[in-house]
Short mmCIF file of C-alpha atoms in Angstrom, two decimals:
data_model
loop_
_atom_site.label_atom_id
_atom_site.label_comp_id
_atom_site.label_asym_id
_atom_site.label_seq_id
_atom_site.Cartn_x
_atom_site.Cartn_y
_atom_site.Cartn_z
CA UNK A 1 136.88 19.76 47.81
CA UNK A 2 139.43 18.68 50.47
CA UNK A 3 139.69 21.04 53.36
CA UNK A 4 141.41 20.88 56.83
CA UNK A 5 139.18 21.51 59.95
CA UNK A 6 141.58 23.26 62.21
CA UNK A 7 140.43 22.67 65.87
CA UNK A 8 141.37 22.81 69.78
CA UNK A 9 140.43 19.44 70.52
CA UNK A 10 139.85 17.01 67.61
CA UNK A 11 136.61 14.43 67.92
CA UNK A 12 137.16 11.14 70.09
CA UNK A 13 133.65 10.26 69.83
CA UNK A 14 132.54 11.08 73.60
CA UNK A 15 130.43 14.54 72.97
CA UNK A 16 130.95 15.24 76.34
CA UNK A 17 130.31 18.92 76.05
CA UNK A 18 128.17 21.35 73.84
CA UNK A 19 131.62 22.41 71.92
CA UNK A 20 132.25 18.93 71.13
CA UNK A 21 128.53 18.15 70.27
CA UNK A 22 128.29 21.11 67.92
CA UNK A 23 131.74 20.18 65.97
CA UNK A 24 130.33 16.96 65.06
CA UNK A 25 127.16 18.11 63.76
CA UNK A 26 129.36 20.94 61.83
CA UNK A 27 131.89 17.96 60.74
CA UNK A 28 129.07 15.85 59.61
CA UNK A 29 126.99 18.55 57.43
CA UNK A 30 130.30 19.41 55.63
CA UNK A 31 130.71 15.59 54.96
CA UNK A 32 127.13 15.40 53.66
CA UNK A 33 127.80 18.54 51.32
CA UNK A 34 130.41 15.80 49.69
CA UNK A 35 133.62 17.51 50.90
CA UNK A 36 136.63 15.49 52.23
CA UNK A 37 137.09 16.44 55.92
CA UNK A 38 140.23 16.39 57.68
CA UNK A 39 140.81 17.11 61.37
CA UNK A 40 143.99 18.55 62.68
CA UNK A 41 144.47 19.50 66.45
CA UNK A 42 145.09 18.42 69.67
CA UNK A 43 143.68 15.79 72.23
CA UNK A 44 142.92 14.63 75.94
CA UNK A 45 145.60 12.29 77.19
CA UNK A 46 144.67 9.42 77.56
CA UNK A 47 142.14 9.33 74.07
CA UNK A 48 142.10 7.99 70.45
CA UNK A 49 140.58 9.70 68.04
CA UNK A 50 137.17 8.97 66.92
CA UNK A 51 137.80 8.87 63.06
CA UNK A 52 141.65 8.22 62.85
CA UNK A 53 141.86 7.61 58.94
CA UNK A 54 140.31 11.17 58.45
CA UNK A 55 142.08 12.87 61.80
CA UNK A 56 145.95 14.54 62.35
CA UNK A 57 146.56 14.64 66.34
CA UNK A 58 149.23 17.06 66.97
CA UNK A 59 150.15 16.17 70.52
CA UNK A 60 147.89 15.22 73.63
CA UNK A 61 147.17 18.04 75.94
CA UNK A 62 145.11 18.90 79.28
CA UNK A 63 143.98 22.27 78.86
CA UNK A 64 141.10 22.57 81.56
CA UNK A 65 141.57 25.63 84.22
CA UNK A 66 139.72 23.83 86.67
CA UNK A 67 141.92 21.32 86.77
CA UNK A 68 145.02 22.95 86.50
CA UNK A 69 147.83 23.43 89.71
CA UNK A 70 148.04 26.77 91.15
CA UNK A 71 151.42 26.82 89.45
CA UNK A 72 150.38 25.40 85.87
CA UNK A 73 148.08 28.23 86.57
CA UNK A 74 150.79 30.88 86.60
CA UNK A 75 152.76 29.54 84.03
CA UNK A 76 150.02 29.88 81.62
CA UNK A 77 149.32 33.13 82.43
CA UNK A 78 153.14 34.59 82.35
CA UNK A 79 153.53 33.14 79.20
CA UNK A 80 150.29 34.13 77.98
CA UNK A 81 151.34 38.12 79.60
CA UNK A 82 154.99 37.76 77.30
CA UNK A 83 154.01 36.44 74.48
CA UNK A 84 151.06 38.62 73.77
CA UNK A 85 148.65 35.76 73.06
CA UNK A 86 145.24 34.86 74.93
CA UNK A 87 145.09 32.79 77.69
CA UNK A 88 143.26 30.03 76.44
CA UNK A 89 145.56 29.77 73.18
CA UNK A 90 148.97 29.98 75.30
CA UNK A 91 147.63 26.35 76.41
CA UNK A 92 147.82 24.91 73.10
CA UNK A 93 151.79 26.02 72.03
CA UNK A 94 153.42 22.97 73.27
CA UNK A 95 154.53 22.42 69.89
CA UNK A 96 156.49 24.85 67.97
CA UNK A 97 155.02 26.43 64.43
CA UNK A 98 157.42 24.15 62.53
CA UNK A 99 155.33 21.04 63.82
CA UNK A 100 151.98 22.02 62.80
CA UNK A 101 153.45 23.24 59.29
CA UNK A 102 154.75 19.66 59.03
CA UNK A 103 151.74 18.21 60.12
CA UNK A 104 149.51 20.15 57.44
CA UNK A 105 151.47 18.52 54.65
CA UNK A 106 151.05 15.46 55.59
CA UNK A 107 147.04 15.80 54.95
CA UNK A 108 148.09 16.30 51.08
CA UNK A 109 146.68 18.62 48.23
CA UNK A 110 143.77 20.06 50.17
CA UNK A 111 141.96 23.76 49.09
CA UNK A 112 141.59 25.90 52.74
CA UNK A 113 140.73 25.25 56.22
CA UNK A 114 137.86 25.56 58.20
CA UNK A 115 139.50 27.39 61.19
CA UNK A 116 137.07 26.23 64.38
CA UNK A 117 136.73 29.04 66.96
CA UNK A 118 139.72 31.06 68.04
CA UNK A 119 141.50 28.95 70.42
CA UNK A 120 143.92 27.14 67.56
CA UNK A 121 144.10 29.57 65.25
CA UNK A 122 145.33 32.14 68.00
CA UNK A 123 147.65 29.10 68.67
CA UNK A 124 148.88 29.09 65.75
CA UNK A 125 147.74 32.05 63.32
CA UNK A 126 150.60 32.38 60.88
CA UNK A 127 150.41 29.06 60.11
CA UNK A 128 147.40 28.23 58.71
CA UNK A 129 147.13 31.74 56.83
CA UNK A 130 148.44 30.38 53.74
CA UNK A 131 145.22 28.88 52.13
CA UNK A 132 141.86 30.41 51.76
CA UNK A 133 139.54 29.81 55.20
CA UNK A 134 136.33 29.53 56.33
CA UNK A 135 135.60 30.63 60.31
CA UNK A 136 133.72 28.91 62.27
CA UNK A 137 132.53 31.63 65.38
CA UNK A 138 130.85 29.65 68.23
CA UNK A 139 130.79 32.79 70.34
CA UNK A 140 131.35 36.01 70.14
CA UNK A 141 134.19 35.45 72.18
CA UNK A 142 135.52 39.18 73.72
CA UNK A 143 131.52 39.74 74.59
CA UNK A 144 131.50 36.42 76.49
CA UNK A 145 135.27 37.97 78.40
CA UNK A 146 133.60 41.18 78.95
CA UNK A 147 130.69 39.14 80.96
CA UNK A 148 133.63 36.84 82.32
CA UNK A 149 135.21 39.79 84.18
CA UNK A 150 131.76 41.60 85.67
CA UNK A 151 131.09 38.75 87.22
CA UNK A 152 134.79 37.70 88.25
CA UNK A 153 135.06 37.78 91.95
CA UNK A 154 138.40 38.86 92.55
CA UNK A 155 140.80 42.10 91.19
CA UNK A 156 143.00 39.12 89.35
CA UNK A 157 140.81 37.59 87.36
CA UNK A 158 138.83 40.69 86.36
CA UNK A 159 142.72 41.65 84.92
CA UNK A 160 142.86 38.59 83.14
CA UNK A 161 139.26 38.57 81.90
CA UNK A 162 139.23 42.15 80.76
CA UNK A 163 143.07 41.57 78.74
CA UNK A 164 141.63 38.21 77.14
CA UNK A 165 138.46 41.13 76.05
CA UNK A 166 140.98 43.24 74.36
CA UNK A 167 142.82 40.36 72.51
CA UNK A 168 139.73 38.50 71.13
CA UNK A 169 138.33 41.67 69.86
CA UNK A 170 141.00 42.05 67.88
CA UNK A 171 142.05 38.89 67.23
CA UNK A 172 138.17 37.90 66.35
CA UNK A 173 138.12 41.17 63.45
CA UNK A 174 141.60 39.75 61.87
CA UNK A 175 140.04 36.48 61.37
CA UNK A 176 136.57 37.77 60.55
CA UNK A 177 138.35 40.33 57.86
CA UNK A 178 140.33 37.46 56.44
CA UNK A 179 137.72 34.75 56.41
CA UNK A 180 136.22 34.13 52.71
CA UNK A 181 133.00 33.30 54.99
CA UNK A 182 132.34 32.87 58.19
CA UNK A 183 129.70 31.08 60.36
CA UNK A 184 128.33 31.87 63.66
CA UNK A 185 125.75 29.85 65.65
CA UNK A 186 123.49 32.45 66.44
CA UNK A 187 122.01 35.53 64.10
CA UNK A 188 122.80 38.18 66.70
CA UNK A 189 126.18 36.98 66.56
CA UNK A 190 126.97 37.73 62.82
CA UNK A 191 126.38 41.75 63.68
CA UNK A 192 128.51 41.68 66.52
CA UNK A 193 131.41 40.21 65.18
CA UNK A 194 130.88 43.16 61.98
CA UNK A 195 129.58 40.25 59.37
CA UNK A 196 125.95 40.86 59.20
CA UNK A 197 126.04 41.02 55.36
CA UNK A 198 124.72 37.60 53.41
CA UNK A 199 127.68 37.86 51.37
CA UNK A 200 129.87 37.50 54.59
CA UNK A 201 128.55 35.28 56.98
CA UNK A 202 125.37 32.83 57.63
CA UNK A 203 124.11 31.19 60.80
CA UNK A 204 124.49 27.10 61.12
CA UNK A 205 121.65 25.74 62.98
CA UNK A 206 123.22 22.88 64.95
CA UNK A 207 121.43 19.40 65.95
CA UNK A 208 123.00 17.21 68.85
CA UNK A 209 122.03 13.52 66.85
CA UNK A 210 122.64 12.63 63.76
CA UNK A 211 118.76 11.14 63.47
CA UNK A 212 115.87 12.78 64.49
CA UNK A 213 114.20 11.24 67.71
CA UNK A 214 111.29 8.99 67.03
CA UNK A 215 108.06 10.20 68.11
CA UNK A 216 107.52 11.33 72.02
CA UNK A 217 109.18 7.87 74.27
CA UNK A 218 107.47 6.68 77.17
CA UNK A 219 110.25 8.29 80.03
CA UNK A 220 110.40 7.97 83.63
CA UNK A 221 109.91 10.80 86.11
CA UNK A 222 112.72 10.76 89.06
CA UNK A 223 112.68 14.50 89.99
CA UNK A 224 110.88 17.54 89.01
CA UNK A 225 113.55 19.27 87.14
CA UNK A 226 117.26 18.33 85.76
CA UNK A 227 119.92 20.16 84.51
CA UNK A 228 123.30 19.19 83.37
CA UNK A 229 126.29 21.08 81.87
CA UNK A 230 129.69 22.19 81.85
CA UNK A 231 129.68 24.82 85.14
CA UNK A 232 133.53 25.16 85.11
CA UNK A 233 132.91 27.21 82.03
CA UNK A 234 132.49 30.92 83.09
CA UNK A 235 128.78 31.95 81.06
CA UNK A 236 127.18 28.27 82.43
CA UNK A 237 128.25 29.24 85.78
CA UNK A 238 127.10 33.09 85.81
CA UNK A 239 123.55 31.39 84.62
CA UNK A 240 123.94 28.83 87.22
CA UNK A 241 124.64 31.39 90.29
CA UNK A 242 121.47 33.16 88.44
CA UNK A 243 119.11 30.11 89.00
CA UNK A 244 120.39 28.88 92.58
CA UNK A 245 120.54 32.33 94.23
CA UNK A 246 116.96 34.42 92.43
CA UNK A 247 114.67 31.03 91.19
CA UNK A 248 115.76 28.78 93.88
CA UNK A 249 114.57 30.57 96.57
CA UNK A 250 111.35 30.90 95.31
CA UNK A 251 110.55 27.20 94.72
CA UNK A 252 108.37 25.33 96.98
CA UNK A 253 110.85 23.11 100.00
CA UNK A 254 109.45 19.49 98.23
CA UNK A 255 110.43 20.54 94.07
CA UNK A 256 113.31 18.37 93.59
CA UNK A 257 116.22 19.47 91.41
CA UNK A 258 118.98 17.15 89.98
CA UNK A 259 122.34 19.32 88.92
CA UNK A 260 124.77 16.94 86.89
CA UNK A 261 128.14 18.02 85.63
CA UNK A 262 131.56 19.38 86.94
CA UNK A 263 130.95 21.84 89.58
CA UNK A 264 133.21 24.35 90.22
CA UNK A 265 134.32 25.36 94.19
CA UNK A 266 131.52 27.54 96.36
CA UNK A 267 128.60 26.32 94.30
CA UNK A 268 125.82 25.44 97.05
CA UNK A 269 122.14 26.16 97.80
CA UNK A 270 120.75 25.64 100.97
CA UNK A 271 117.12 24.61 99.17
CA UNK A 272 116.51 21.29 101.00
CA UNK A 273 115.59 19.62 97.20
CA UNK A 274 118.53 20.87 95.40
CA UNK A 275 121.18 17.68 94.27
CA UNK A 276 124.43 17.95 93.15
CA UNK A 277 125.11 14.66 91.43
CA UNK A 278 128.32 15.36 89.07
CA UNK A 279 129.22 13.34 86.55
CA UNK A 280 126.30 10.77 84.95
CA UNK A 281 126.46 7.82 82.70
CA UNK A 282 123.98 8.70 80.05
CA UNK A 283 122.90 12.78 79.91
CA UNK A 284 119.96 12.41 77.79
CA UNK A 285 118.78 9.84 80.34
CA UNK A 286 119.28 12.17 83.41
CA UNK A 287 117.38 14.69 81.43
CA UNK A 288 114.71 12.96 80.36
CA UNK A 289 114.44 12.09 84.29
CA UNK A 290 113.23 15.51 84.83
CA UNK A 291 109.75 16.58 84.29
CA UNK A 292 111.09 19.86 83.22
CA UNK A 293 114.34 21.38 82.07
CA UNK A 294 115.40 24.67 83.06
CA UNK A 295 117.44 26.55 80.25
CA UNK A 296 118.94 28.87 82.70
CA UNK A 297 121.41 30.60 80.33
CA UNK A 298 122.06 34.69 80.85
CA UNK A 299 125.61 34.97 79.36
CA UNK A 300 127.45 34.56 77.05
CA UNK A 301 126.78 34.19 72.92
CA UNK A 302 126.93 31.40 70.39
CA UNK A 303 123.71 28.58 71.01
CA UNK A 304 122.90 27.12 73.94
CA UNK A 305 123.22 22.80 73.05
CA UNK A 306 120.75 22.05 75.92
CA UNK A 307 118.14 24.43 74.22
CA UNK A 308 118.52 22.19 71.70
CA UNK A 309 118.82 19.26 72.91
CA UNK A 310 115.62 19.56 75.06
CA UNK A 311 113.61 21.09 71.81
CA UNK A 312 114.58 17.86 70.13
CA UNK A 313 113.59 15.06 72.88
CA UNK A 314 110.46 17.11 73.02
CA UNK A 315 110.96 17.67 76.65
CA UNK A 316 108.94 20.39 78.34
CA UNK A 317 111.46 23.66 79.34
CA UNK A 318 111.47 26.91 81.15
CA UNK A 319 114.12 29.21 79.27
CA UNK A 320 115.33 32.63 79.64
CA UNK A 321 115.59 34.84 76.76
CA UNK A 322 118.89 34.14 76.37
CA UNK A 323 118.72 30.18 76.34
CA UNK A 324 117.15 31.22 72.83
CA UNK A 325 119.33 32.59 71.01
CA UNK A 326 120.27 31.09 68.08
CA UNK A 327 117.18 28.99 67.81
CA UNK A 328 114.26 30.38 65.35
CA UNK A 329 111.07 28.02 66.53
CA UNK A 330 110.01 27.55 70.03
CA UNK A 331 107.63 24.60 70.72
CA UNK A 332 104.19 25.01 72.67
CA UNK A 333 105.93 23.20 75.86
CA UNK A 334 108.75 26.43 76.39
CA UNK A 335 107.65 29.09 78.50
CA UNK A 336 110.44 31.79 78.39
CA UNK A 337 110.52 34.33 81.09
CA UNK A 338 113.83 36.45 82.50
CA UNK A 339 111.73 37.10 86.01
CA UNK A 340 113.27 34.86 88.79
CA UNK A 341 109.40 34.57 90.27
CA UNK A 342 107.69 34.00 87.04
CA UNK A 343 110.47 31.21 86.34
CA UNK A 344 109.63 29.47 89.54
CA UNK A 345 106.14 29.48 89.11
CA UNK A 346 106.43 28.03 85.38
CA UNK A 347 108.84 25.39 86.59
CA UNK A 348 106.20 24.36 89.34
CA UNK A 349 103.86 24.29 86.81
CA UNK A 350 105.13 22.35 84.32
CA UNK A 351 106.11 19.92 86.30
CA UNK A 352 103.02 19.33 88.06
CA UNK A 353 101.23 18.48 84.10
CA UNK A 354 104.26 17.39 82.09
CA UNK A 355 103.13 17.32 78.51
CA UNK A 356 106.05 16.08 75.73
CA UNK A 357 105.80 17.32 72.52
CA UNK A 358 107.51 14.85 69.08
CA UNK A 359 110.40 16.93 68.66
CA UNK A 360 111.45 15.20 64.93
CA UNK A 361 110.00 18.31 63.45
CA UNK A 362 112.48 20.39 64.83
CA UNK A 363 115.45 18.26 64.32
CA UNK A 364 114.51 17.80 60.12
CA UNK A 365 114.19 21.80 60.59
CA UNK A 366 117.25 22.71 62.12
CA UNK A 367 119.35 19.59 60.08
CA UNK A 368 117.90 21.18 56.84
CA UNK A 369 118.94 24.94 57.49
CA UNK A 370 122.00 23.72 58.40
CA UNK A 371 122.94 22.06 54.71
CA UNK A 372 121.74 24.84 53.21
CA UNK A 373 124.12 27.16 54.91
CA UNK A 374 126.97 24.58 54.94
CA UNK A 375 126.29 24.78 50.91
CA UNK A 376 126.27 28.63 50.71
CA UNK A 377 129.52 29.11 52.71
CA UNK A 378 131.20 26.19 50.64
CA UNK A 379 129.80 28.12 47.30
CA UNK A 380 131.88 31.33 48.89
CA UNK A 381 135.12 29.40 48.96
CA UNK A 382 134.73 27.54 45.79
CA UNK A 383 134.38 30.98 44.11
CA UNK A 384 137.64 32.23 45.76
CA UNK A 385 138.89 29.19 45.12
CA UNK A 386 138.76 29.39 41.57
CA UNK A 387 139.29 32.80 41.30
CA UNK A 388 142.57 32.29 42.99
CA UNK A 389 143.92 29.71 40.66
CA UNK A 390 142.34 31.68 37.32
#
């Protein structure tokens, strides 16, 4: 089976973000499952792509918001208003339809696409509706624009926030309808995009290595807790402003905290232990500085990378309810509590008797469930695709 994995950004091998991390574990299971993989889409200027024998790059684009003039700004958002498509797909039509149909032959005989979140396809949804699909949901994303716009701070973006809402939701049931099956990354997920059914949909368990860690490392201690992500992204900040304005305050002056990542304007906390150190060199070695890792999420939907990620060093956590989702086994080291105090007090605790756990067991766990349902959605489209040519 040949079939075209139609995505935002294709792979250039840097995983710098949860997105990119959970497309190659996706990319790899379907390769494992023996299917030829070909990825079509976009990419940073300035990159190659990681597997160029196997990849079709459409055009180089920047894309980010945060980095984005005032005035690239508004011209993404008047086209967006006149041409009745989302704001984050607008971003990718530098390249009219005719393009990306030309593009798509030159992959060859191939038998549907995987169709990877909504950004592309919203791109370019005519265009890739003429062979049988599978969807790939990370999140459910008109809940995550619903969030976006309670927390926005200002009339304009709760506008924006609340019209991407009403797009996705639509936009997300077309592709969900049309989808032979589709796959979310968390169960909760699967009812809330109306696919809750076996026959419909299944959840993909995602791992962030390709090889399970060996046994629990010897790791050096540099601060009592570390956490890294993408803040510019609307859910990881709404979790962040959670953590620095309710847990924060409650931590004693000396508990030092590491923050790595791109942080958006206004984020600050007067707590005389709290770092902002942007970008780092090696994120699993800034995490595994930390005695313990806060999973801090309390939007959004989809599966939280870090959970993962920390599950699988074996690194001892303190998780909200929400950091969970997606993830069926919590190890002995997690305490999960929503309560700002009770978080505080579990972070102080943990790191004052860190205690590792191996976390290979729950890498062969989640790798497993994952080729099982990369087999059972492949099964769906093998059907249709033989029912179609019969």
């Amino acid at each position: 089976m040949h079939l075209l994995f139609a995505t935002s950004i294709v792979p250039d091998g840097a995983l710098a973000s949860g997105y990119e991390i959970a497309n190659a574990a996706i990319i790899d299971a379907l390769r494992r499952a023996g299917v030829r993989v070909t990825v079509i889409g976009f990419i940073w200027p300035g990159k190659v792509p990681s597997d160029p024998e196997n990849t079709i790059v459409l055009d180089a684009v920047e894309v980010r918001t945060e980095s984005a003039s005032p005035l690239q700004k508004l011209a993404w958002l008047g086209k967006a208003v006149l041409s009745g498509l989302t704001f984050s797909s607008i971003k990718l039509r530098v390249i009219p339809d005719a393009e990306v149909r030309a593009a798509i032959e030159r992959a060859g005989p191939f038998d549907g696409y995987v169709l990877n979140s909504v950004q592309f396809v919203g791109a370019f949804e005519k265009v890739l509706a003429d062979r049988p699909s599978i969807f790939v949901a990370h999140n459910v994303e008109h809940r995550s624009a619903e969030e976006n716009a309670a927390a926005a701070g200002s009339a304009l973006q709760r506008w924006m926030f609340r019209r991407e809402a009403r797009l996705l939701k639509v936009m997300e049931e077309r592709l969900c309808g049309a989808a032979r099956f589709v796959f979310t990354l968390a169960e909760e997920d699967r009812a809330a995009l109306g696919v809750a059914s076996d026959r419909r949909s299944a959840v993909l368990p995602l791992v962030t290595r390709a090889q399970a860690p060996t046994g629990k490392a010897p790791r050096h201690i540099d601060c009592d807790a570390a956490l890294i992500g993408t803040w510019t992204w609307q859910p990881n900040r709404i979790g962040l402003d959670w953590f620095l304005t309710k847990v924060v305050p409650h931590l004693k002056p000396d508990f030092r905290i590491r923050i790595a990542g791109n942080m958006p304007s206004g984020v600050s906390s007067s707590h005389p232990g709290v770092s902002f150190v942007g970008r780092v060199p090696d994120a699993q070695a800034f995490v595994r500085g930390g005695a313990v890792i806060p999973l801090i999420s309390t939007a959004g939907s989809g599966v939280q990378l870090k959970t993962i990620e920390t599950f699988e060093l074996g690194l001892p956590s303190v998780a909200t309810s929400r950091s969970l989702r997606g993830i069926g086994y919590r190890p002995d080291n997690c305490v999960v509590t929503d309560d700002p105090i009770a978080f505080a007090a579990a972070l102080q605790a943990a790191a004052a008797s860190v205690r590792d756990v191996d976390g290979s067991a729950f890498h062969r766990r989640q790798l497993k469930a994952l080729d099982a349902a990369i087999e059972l959605g492949l099964e769906k489209l093998g059907d249709v695709r033989w029912e179609v040519a019969a």
